[in-house]
Coordinates of C-alpha atoms (C1' of nucleotides) in Angstrom, one line a residue:
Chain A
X83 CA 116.3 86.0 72.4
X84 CA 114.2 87.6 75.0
X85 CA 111.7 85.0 75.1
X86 CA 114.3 82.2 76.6
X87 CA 112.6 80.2 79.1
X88 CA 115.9 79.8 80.9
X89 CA 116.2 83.6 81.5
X90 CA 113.4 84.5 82.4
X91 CA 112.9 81.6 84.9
X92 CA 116.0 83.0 86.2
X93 CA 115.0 86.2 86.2
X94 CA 111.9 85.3 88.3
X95 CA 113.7 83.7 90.6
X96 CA 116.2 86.2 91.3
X97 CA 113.3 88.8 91.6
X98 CA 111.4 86.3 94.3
X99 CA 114.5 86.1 96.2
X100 CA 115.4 89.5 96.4
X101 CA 112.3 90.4 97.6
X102 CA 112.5 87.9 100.4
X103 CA 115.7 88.8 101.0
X104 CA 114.2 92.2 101.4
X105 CA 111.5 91.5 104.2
X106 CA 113.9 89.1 106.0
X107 CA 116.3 92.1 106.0
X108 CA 113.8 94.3 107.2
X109 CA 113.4 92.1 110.5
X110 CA 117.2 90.7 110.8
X111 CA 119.4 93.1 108.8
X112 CA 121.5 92.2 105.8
X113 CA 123.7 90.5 107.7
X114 CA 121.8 89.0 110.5
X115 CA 120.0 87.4 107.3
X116 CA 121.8 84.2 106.8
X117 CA 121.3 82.0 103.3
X118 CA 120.3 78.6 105.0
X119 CA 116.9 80.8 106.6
X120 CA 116.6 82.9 103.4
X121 CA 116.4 79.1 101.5
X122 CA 113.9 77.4 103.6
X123 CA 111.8 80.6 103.5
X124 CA 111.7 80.3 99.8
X125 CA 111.6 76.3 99.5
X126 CA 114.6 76.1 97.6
X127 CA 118.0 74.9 98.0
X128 CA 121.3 76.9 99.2
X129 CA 123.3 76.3 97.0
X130 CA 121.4 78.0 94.1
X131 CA 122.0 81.6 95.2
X132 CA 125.5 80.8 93.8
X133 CA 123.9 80.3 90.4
X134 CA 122.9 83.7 90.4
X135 CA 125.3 85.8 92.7
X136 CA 128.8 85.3 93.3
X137 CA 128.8 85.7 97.4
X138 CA 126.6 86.8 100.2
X139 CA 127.7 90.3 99.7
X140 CA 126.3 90.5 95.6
X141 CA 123.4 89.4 97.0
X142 CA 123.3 91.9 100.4
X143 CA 124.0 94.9 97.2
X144 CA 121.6 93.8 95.1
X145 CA 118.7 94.1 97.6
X146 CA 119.9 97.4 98.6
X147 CA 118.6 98.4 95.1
X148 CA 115.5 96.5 95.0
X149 CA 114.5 97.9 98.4
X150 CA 115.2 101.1 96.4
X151 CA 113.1 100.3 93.9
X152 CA 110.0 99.4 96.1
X153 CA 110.6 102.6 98.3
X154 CA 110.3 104.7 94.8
X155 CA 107.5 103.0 93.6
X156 CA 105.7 102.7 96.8
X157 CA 106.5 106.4 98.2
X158 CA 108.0 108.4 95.9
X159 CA 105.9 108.0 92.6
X160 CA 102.5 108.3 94.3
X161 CA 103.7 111.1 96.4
X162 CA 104.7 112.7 92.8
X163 CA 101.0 113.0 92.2
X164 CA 100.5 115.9 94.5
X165 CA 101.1 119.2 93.4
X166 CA 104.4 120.4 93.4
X167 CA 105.1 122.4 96.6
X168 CA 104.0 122.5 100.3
X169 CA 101.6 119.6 99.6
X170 CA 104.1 117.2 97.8
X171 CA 106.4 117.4 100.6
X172 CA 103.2 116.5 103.1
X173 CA 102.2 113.7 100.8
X174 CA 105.8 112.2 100.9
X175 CA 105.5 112.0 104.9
X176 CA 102.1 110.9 104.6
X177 CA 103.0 107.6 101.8
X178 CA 105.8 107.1 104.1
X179 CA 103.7 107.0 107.0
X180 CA 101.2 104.3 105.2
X181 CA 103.9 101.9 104.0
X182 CA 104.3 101.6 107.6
X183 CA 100.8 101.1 108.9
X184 CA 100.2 99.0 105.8
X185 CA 102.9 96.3 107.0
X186 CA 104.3 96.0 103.7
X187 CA 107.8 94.7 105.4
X188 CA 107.5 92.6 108.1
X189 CA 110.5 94.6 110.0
X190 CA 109.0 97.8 109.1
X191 CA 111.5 99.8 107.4
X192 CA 114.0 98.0 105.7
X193 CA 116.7 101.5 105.5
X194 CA 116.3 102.1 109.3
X195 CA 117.8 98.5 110.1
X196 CA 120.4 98.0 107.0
X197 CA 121.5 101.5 107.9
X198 CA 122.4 101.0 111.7
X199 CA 123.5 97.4 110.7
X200 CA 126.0 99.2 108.4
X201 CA 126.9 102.4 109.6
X202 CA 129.9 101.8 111.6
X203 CA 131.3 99.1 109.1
X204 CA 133.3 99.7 106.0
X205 CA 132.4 98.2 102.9
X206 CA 130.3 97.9 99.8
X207 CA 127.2 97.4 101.5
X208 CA 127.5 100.6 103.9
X209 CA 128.4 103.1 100.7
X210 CA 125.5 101.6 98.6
X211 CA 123.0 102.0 101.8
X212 CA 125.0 105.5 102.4
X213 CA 124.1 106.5 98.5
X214 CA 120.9 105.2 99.0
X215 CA 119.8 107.5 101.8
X216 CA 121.3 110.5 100.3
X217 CA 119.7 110.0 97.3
X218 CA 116.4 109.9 99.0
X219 CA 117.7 113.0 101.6
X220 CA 118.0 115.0 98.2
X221 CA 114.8 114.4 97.0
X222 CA 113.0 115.3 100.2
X223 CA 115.5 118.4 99.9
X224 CA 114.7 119.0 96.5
X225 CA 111.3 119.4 97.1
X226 CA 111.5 121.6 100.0
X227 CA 113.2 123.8 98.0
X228 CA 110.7 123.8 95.3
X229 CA 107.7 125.0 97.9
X230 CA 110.2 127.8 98.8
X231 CA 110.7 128.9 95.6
X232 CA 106.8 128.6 94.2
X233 CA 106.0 130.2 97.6
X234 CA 104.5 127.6 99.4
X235 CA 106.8 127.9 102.4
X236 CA 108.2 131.2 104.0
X237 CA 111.9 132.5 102.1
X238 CA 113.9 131.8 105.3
X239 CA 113.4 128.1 105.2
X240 CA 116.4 125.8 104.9
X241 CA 115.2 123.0 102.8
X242 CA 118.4 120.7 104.0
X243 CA 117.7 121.5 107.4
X244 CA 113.6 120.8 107.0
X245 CA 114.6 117.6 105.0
X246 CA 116.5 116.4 108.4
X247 CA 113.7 116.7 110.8
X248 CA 110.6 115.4 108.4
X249 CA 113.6 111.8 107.9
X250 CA 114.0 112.3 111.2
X251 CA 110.5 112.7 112.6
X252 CA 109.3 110.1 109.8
X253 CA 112.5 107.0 110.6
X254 CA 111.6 107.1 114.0
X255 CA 107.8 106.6 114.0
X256 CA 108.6 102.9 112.6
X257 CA 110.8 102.5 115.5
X258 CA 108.6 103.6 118.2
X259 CA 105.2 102.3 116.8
X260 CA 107.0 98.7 116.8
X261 CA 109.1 98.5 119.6
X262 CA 106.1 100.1 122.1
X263 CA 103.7 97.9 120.0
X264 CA 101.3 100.3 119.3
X265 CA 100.5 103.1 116.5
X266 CA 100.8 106.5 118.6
X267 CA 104.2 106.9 117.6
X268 CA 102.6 107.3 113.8
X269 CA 100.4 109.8 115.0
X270 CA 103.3 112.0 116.4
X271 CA 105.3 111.6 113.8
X272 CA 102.5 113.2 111.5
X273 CA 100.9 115.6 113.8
X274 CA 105.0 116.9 114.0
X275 CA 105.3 117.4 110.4
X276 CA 102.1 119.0 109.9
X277 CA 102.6 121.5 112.7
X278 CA 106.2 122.5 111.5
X279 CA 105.1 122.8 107.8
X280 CA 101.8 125.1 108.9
X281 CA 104.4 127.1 111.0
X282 CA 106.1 127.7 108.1
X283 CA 103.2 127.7 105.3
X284 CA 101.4 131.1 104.9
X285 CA 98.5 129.6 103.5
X286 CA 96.8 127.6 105.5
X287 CA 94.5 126.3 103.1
X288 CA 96.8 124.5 101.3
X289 CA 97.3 121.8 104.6
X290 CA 94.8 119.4 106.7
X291 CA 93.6 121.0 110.3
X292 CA 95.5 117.6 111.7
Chain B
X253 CA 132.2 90.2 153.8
X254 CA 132.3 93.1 151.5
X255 CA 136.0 93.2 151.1
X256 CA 136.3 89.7 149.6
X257 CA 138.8 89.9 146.9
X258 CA 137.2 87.0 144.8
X259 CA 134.2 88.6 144.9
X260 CA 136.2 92.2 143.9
X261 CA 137.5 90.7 141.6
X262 CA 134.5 89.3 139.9
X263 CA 132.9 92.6 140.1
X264 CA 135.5 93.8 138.5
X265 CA 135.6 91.6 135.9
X266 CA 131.8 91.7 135.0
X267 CA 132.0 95.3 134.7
X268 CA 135.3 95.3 132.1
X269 CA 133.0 92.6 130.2
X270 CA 130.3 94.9 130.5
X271 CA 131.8 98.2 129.4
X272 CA 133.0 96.3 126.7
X273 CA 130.1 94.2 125.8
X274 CA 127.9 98.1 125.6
X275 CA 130.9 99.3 123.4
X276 CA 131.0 96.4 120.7
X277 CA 127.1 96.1 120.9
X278 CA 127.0 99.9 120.0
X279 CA 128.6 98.6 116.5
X280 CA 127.4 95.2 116.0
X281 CA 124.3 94.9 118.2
X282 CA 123.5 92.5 121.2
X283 CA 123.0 89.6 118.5
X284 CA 125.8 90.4 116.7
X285 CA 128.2 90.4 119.0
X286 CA 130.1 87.2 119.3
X287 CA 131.4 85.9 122.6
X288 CA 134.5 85.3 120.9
X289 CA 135.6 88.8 119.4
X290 CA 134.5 89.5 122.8
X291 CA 137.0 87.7 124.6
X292 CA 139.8 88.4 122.2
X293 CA 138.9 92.4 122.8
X294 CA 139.5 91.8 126.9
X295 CA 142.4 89.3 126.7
X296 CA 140.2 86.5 128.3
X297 CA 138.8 83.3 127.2
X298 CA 135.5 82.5 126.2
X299 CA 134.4 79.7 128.4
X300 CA 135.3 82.9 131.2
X301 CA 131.7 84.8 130.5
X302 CA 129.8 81.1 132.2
X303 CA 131.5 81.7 135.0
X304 CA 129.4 85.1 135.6
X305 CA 126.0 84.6 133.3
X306 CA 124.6 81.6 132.5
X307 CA 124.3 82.0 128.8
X308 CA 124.6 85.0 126.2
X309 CA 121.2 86.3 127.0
X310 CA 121.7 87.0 130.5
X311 CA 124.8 88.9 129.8
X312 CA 122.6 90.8 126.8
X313 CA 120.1 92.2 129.6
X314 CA 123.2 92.9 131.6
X315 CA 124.8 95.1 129.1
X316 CA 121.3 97.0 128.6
X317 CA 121.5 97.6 132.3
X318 CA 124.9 99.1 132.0
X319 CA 124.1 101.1 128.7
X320 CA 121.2 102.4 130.5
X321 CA 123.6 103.2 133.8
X322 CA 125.8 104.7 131.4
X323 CA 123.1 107.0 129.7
X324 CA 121.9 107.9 133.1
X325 CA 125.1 109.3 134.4
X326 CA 126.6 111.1 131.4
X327 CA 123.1 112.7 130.1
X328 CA 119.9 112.4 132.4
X329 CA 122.2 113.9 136.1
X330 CA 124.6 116.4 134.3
X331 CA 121.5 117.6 132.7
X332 CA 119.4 118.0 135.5
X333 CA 121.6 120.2 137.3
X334 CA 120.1 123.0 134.8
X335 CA 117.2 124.7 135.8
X336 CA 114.0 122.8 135.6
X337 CA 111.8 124.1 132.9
X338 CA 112.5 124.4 129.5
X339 CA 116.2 124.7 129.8
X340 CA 116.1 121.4 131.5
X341 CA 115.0 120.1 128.6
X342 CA 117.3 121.3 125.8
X343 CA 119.9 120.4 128.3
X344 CA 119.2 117.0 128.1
X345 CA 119.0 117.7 124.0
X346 CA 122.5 118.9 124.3
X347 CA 123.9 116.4 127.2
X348 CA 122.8 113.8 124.4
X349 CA 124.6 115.3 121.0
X350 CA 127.7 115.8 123.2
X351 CA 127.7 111.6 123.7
X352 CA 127.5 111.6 120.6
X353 CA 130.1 114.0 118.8
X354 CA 132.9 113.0 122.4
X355 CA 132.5 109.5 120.7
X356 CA 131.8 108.0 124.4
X357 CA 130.8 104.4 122.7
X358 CA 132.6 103.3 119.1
X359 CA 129.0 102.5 117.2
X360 CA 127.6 106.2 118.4
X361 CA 124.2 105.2 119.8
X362 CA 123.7 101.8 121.8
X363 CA 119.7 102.2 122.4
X364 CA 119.5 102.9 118.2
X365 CA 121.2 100.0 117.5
X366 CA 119.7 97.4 119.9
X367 CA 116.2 99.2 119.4
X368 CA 116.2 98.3 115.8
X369 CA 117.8 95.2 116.4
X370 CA 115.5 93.5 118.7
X371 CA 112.1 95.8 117.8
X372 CA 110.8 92.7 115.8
X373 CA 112.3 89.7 117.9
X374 CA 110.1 88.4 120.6
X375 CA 112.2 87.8 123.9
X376 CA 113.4 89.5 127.3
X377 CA 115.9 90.9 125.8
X378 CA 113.6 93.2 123.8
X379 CA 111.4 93.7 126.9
X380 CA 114.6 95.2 128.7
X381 CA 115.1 97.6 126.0
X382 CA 111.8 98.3 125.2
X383 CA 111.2 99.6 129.0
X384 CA 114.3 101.5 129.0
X385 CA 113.2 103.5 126.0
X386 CA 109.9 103.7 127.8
X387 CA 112.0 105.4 130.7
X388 CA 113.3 107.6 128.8
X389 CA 110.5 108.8 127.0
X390 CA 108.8 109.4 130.0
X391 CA 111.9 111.5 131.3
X392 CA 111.6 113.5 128.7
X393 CA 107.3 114.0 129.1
X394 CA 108.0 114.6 132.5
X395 CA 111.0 117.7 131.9
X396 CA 108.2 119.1 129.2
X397 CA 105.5 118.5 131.1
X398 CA 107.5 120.8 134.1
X399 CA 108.3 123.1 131.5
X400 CA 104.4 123.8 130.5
X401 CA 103.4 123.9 134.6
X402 CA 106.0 126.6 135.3
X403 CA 105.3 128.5 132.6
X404 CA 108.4 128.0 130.3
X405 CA 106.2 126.6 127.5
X406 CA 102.6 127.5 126.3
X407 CA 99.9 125.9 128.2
X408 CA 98.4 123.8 124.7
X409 CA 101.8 122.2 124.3
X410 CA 101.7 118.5 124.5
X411 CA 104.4 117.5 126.4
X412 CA 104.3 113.0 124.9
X413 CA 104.1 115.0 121.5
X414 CA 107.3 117.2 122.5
X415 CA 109.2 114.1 124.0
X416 CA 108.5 112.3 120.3
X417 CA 110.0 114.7 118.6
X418 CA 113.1 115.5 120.5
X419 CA 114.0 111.8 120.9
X420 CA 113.1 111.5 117.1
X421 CA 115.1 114.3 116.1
X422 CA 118.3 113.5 118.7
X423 CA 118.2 109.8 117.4
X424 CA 118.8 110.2 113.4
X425 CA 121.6 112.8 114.7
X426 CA 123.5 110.0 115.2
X427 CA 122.7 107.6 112.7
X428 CA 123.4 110.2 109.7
X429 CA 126.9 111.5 111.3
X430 CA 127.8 108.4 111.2
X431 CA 126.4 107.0 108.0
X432 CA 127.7 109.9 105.9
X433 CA 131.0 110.4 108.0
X434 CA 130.3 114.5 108.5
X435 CA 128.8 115.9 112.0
X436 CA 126.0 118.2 109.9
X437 CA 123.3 116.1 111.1
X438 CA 124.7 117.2 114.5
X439 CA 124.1 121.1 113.9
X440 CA 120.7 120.1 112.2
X441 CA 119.2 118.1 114.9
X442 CA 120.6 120.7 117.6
X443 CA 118.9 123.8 115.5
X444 CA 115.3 121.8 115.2
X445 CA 114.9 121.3 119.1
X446 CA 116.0 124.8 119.7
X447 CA 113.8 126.9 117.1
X448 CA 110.9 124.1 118.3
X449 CA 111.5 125.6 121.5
X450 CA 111.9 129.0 121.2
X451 CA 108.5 129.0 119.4
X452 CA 106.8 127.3 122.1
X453 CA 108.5 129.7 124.9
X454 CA 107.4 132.8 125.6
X455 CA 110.4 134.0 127.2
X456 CA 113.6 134.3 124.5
X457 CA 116.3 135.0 126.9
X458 CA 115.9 131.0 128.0
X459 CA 117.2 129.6 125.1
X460 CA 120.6 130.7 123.0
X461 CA 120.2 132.1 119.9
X462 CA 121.4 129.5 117.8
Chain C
dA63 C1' 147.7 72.7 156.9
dT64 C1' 142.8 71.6 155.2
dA65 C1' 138.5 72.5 153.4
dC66 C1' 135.9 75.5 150.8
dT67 C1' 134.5 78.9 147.3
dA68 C1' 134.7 82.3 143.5
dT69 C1' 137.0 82.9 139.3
dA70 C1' 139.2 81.5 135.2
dT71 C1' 141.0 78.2 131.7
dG72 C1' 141.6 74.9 127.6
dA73 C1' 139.7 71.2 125.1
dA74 C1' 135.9 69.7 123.0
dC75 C1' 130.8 69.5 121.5
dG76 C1' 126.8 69.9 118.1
dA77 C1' 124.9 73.4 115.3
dT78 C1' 125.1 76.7 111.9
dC79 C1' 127.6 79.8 109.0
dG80 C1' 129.2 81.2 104.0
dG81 C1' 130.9 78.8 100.2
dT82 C1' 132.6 74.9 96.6
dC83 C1' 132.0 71.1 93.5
dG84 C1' 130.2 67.6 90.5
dT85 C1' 125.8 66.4 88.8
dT86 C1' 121.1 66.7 87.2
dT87 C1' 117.1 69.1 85.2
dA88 C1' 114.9 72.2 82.0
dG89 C1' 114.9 74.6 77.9
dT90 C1' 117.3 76.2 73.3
dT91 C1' 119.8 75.5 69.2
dT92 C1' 121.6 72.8 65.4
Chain D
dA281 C1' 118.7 63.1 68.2
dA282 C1' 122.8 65.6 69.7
dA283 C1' 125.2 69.5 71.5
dC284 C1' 124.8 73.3 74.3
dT285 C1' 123.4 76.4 78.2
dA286 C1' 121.1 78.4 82.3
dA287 C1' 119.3 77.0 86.6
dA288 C1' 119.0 74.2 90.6
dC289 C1' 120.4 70.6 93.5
dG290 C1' 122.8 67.4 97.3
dA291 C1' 126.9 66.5 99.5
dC292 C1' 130.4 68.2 101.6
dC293 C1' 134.2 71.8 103.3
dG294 C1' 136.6 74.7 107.0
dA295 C1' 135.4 78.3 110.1
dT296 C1' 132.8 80.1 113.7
dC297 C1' 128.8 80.1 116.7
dG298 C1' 127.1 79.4 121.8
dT299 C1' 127.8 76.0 125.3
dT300 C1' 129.6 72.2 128.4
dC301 C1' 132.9 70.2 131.4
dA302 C1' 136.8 68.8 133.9
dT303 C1' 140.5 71.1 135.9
dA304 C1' 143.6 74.8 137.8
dT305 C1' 144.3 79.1 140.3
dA306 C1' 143.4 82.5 143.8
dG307 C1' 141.6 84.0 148.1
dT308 C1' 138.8 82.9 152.6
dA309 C1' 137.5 80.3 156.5
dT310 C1' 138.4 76.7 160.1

DNA sequence: ATACTATATGAACGATCGGTCGTTTAGTTT
DNA sequence: AAACTAAACGACCGATCGTTCATATAGTAT
């Protein structure tokens, strides 16, 4: 049953093209994408995507989850390995931070583009990308709130509002460092975060100098 | 000479293209935007745009021209009648989230858009709006690096550092509003800049409470 | 009135878009 | 071997893309 050579060719094939479809994405948007490119890219003919989704748009929502799915296993479960608190949040930024410098999408981020591709239009696509980034807002929220509470950082910080500026500071390092062409924009982004969490960190131990 | 109605009239014309062209390309990006949604949006026809530009890219630099003539007059000139220094500089913090929440352009941000857009797509159009971010960055440096000589800020600030993080933390303002339909990400991006500044200013009566 | 120029149009072009359809290939089941 | 199924293909469709071109209109110059 789960040995079918049919399926699983399938489901290889399905994986290789969403992950194309992923990087292509990450330089042209979702929509920008178009099939015929997407096809030559991956050596195989147009008219099998139909085989697998029903229109552009099944396609466009399934990569939305499987960008999801590298983001988690790329950022969020190695990040997870840090000690809960002050540091986790720190090592979020910082995996972030090396998925960019390490090039793993050739358009650098794929949520920055898909979400100002989609922001503005009504659809599918925009509420899965919209779900998408408030899932990971929550996390980075979540975790704020757990180096309040274990101490880490000082009682008075808002962990929505500290959740904005590290996203914030973080989605526009991949902007900067690629449309200027060169890494500085990295550095502030991490010097940023690492300032405002010492700022707010009573123990100072618990952080790198810079 | 001056008073020649065609060539009036032309002017006119390339600026009601223009507006329009910065409006839609606020939604759907320089690419995006098709010469005939365009056209239909003004009432004209399409073949009217060769009359002016010789082909889509020269009326893409255009429009980047314009957006940039358009950011200059409605945040950089309102915001330098404030006092130089660091008030100077949260004006222009402010000047920018009132583009944003008076809905000046329908897509929110022009320069997000088109930055992520062409920030992986060799060409002049990308050159154009790489420089203008360039300008703008180096506005910025230059109102913080005012605000350190006169005194407004500590002496050990880094005023490219400061610039990053303001731009960074006024550009996701817009993208969230918009991607999750509520202004918080408004309130959040205005309350970073100012508590980054008050703690870097050793004067409190500069900057309003909250 | 005539010649000239800037502006705008409508019809058409080749290229590419997302998508359909009938067929073939590869692998499983009986 | 025959029947069946999932996957992939080539050919083709209507729509739209940016662009060209011959022509018409509007305003200036002589």
């Amino acid at each position: 049953m789960t040995d079918d050579g049919r399926l699983l060719r399938g489901r290889r094939s399905r994986e290789a093209i969403l992950g194309q479809a992923v990087s292509l994405a990450s330089v042209e948007g979702l929509d920008g994408l178009s099939l015929s490119r997407l096809a030559t890219a991956l050596g195989i003919s147009k008219s099998g995507f139909f085989a697998h989704w029903r229109d552009k748009e099944q396609l466009q929502l399934d990569a939305v989850d499987w960008a999801v799915r590298q983001w988690t296993e790329r950022i969020i479960s190695p990040a997870l390995h840090a000690p809960r608190g002050v540091r986790r949040l720190f090592a979020l930024h910082e995996a972030r931070l090396r998925f960019y410098t390490d090039r793993v999408l050739p358009g650098g981020c794929f949520f920055l583009t898909v979400q100002t591709e989609f922001d503005d239009r009504p659809g599918p696509v925009r509420e899965r990308v919209s779900q998408a980034m408030r899932d990971w807002l929550a996390l980075l929220r979540r975790v704020a709130a757990e180096a309040v509470e274990c101490g880490d950082l000082r009682p008075d910080v808002d962990p929505a509002q500290l959740a904005y500026e590290i996203e914030a500071l973080g989605e526009l390092a991949v902007a900067h460092s690629r449309l200027f062409r060169e890494p500085q924009a990295i550095t502030y982004s991490r010097r940023a975060v690492l300032q405002r969490l010492r700022a707010l960190c009573p123990d100072p131990a618990l952080l790198p100098e810079d």
